Coordinates of N, CA and C in Angstrom, one line a residue:
X1 N 84.8 73.4 111.2 CA 83.9 72.2 110.9 C 83.2 71.6 112.0
X2 N 83.6 72.0 113.0 CA 83.2 71.1 114.4 C 81.7 71.3 114.6
X3 N 81.0 72.2 114.1 CA 79.4 72.2 114.0 C 78.8 70.9 113.3
X4 N 79.3 70.8 112.2 CA 78.8 69.8 111.3 C 79.1 68.4 111.8
X5 N 80.4 68.4 112.2 CA 80.6 66.8 112.8 C 79.7 66.5 114.0
X6 N 78.9 67.4 114.5 CA 78.3 67.0 115.6 C 76.8 66.8 115.1
X7 N 76.7 67.2 113.9 CA 75.3 66.7 113.5 C 75.2 65.5 112.8
X8 N 73.9 65.0 112.6 CA 73.9 63.9 111.8 C 74.0 64.2 110.4
X9 N 74.8 63.4 109.8 CA 75.0 63.7 108.1 C 75.4 62.3 107.6
X10 N 75.3 62.4 106.4 CA 75.4 61.3 105.4 C 76.5 61.7 104.4
X11 N 77.8 61.0 104.0 CA 78.6 61.1 103.1 C 78.2 60.3 101.6
X12 N 78.0 61.4 100.9 CA 77.6 60.7 99.5 C 78.9 60.5 98.4
X13 N 80.0 61.3 98.6 CA 81.1 61.2 97.9 C 82.4 61.7 98.9
X14 N 83.3 60.9 98.9 CA 84.5 61.3 99.8 C 85.9 61.5 98.8
X15 N 86.8 62.5 99.2 CA 88.0 62.5 98.4 C 87.5 62.9 96.9
X16 N 87.1 63.7 96.7 CA 86.4 64.1 95.6 C 86.8 65.5 94.9
X17 N 86.6 65.6 93.6 CA 87.1 66.7 93.0 C 85.8 67.7 92.9
X18 N 86.2 69.3 92.9 CA 85.2 70.0 92.8 C 84.0 69.8 91.8
X19 N 84.6 69.5 90.5 CA 83.8 69.1 89.3 C 83.0 68.1 89.6
X20 N 83.7 66.7 90.1 CA 82.8 65.7 90.4 C 81.6 65.8 91.5
X21 N 82.1 66.7 92.3 CA 80.9 67.0 93.5 C 79.8 67.9 92.8
X22 N 80.1 68.8 92.1 CA 79.1 69.8 91.7 C 78.3 68.8 90.6
X23 N 78.8 67.9 89.7 CA 78.1 67.2 88.9 C 77.3 66.3 89.6
X24 N 77.7 65.5 90.7 CA 76.7 64.9 91.6 C 75.6 65.5 92.0
X25 N 75.8 66.7 92.6 CA 74.7 67.5 93.6 C 73.8 68.0 92.3
X26 N 74.4 68.5 91.2 CA 73.4 69.0 90.2 C 72.5 67.7 89.7
X27 N 72.8 66.4 89.5 CA 72.3 65.4 88.9 C 71.4 64.7 90.1
X28 N 71.7 64.8 91.2 CA 71.1 64.1 92.4 C 70.1 65.1 93.1
X29 N 69.9 66.2 92.9 CA 69.2 67.1 93.8 C 67.6 67.5 93.1
X30 N 66.7 67.7 93.6 CA 65.5 68.3 93.4 C 65.5 69.8 93.0
X31 N 66.4 70.5 93.6 CA 66.6 71.8 93.4 C 68.2 72.2 93.7
X32 N 68.8 72.9 92.9 CA 70.3 73.2 93.0 C 70.4 74.7 93.3
X33 N 71.2 75.0 94.4 CA 71.2 76.4 94.7 C 72.8 76.8 94.7
X34 N 73.0 77.9 94.2 CA 74.3 78.5 93.8 C 74.4 79.8 94.6
X35 N 75.3 79.7 95.6 CA 75.6 80.8 96.5 C 76.9 81.7 96.5
X36 N 77.0 82.8 96.8 CA 78.0 83.6 96.5 C 79.3 82.9 97.3
X37 N 80.4 83.5 97.2 CA 81.7 83.3 97.9 C 81.4 84.0 99.2
X38 N 81.7 83.5 100.2 CA 81.5 84.0 101.8 C 80.1 83.4 102.3
X39 N 79.2 82.7 101.5 CA 78.0 82.3 102.1 C 78.2 81.5 103.5
X40 N 77.5 81.7 104.7 CA 77.6 81.3 105.8 C 76.6 80.2 105.9
X41 N 77.0 79.1 106.1 CA 76.3 77.9 106.3 C 75.5 77.9 107.8
X42 N 74.4 77.8 107.9 CA 73.8 77.9 109.3 C 74.1 79.2 110.1
X43 N 74.4 80.2 109.2 CA 74.5 81.7 109.7 C 75.9 81.8 110.2
X44 N 76.8 80.7 110.6 CA 77.9 81.0 111.5 C 79.1 80.2 110.6
X45 N 79.1 79.6 109.7 CA 80.0 78.5 109.2 C 80.2 78.9 107.9
X46 N 81.6 79.5 107.4 CA 81.8 79.7 105.9 C 81.7 78.4 105.0
X47 N 81.2 78.5 103.9 CA 81.6 77.4 103.0 C 82.7 77.8 102.2
X48 N 83.7 76.8 101.9 CA 84.8 77.2 101.2 C 84.8 76.6 99.8
X49 N 84.9 77.8 98.9 CA 84.9 77.7 97.6 C 83.5 78.0 96.9
X50 N 82.9 77.9 95.9 CA 81.7 78.5 95.4 C 80.9 77.2 94.8
X51 N 80.7 76.4 95.7 CA 79.9 75.0 95.1 C 78.4 75.3 95.2
X52 N 77.7 74.6 94.5 CA 76.2 74.5 94.6 C 75.9 73.7 95.7
X53 N 74.8 74.0 96.3 CA 74.0 73.1 97.5 C 72.6 72.4 96.7
X54 N 72.3 71.4 96.9 CA 71.1 70.9 96.4 C 70.1 70.2 97.6
X55 N 69.0 70.4 97.0 CA 67.7 70.0 98.0 C 67.5 68.6 97.7
X56 N 67.4 67.7 98.4 CA 67.2 66.4 98.5 C 65.9 66.1 99.5
X57 N 65.2 65.0 99.0 CA 64.1 64.5 99.8 C 63.2 65.8 100.2
X58 N 62.8 66.4 99.0 CA 61.3 67.2 99.1 C 61.7 68.1 100.3
X59 N 62.8 68.9 100.2 CA 63.0 70.2 101.2 C 63.4 69.7 102.5
X60 N 63.7 68.5 102.7 CA 63.9 67.8 104.3 C 65.6 67.9 104.4
X61 N 66.4 67.6 103.2 CA 67.6 67.3 103.4 C 68.3 68.2 102.4
X62 N 69.6 68.4 102.8 CA 70.4 69.3 101.8 C 72.1 68.6 101.4
X63 N 72.2 68.8 100.4 CA 73.7 68.1 99.9 C 74.5 69.2 99.8
X64 N 75.7 69.0 100.2 CA 76.9 70.3 100.2 C 78.1 69.7 99.9
X65 N 79.0 70.4 99.0 CA 80.2 70.2 98.8 C 81.0 70.8 100.0
X66 N 81.9 70.2 100.9 CA 82.9 70.8 101.5 C 84.4 70.3 101.6
X67 N 85.3 71.1 101.8 CA 86.6 70.9 101.9 C 87.1 71.0 103.3
X68 N 88.3 70.3 103.6 CA 88.4 70.3 105.0 C 90.0 69.7 104.8
X69 N 90.8 70.5 105.5 CA 92.3 70.8 105.1 C 92.8 69.1 105.3
X70 N 92.5 68.6 106.6 CA 93.2 67.3 106.7 C 92.4 66.0 106.1
X71 N 90.8 66.2 105.6 CA 90.1 65.2 105.1 C 90.1 65.1 103.4
X72 N 90.4 66.6 102.9 CA 89.9 66.6 101.6 C 88.7 67.0 101.2
X73 N 88.1 66.8 100.0 CA 86.7 67.3 99.8 C 85.8 66.2 99.6
X74 N 84.6 66.6 100.0 CA 83.7 65.6 100.0 C 82.1 66.1 99.6
X75 N 81.2 65.4 99.3 CA 79.9 65.9 99.5 C 78.9 65.2 100.6
X76 N 78.5 65.8 101.4 CA 77.6 65.6 102.4 C 76.2 65.7 102.5
X77 N 75.7 64.8 103.0 CA 74.0 65.5 103.3 C 73.7 65.8 104.6
X78 N 73.0 66.7 105.1 CA 72.5 66.9 106.5 C 70.9 67.4 106.3
X79 N 70.3 67.2 107.5 CA 68.7 67.5 107.5 C 68.7 68.8 108.1
X80 N 68.1 70.1 107.3 CA 67.9 70.9 107.8 C 67.1 71.9 106.8
X81 N 65.7 71.7 107.4 CA 64.7 72.7 106.4 C 64.9 74.1 106.7
X82 N 65.4 74.6 107.6 CA 65.6 75.7 108.0 C 66.7 76.3 106.8
X83 N 67.8 75.6 106.7 CA 68.9 76.2 105.7 C 68.3 75.9 104.2
X84 N 67.4 75.1 104.2 CA 66.9 75.1 102.6 C 66.1 76.4 102.5
X85 N 65.1 76.7 103.4 CA 64.5 77.9 103.4 C 65.1 79.1 103.0
X86 N 66.5 79.3 103.8 CA 67.2 80.5 103.8 C 67.9 80.4 102.2
X87 N 68.3 79.1 101.9 CA 68.6 78.9 100.5 C 67.8 79.4 99.4
X88 N 66.4 79.2 99.5 CA 65.3 79.5 98.6 C 65.1 80.9 98.6
X89 N 65.5 81.7 99.8 CA 65.4 83.2 99.8 C 66.5 83.8 98.8
X90 N 67.6 83.3 98.6 CA 68.7 84.0 98.3 C 68.4 84.2 96.8

């Protein structure tokens, strides 16, 4: 998770459940993307679980559910037009 920690991000939900995260992403995103297990975020980092990803702010930001062993689960937003383009292709 070190690459994400080095990026500018915004936390939308902290210490949340998968269901709460999924509901938040589905209700607050312009587009929702469902990925297969093993999807690599930014081509190098695996997502844990099978959460949806959401397009926010007209293709400029992405909302993701992430789980980190010491910090629990949360929904975070990142600016990444490139990753949104990859998700749209799937």
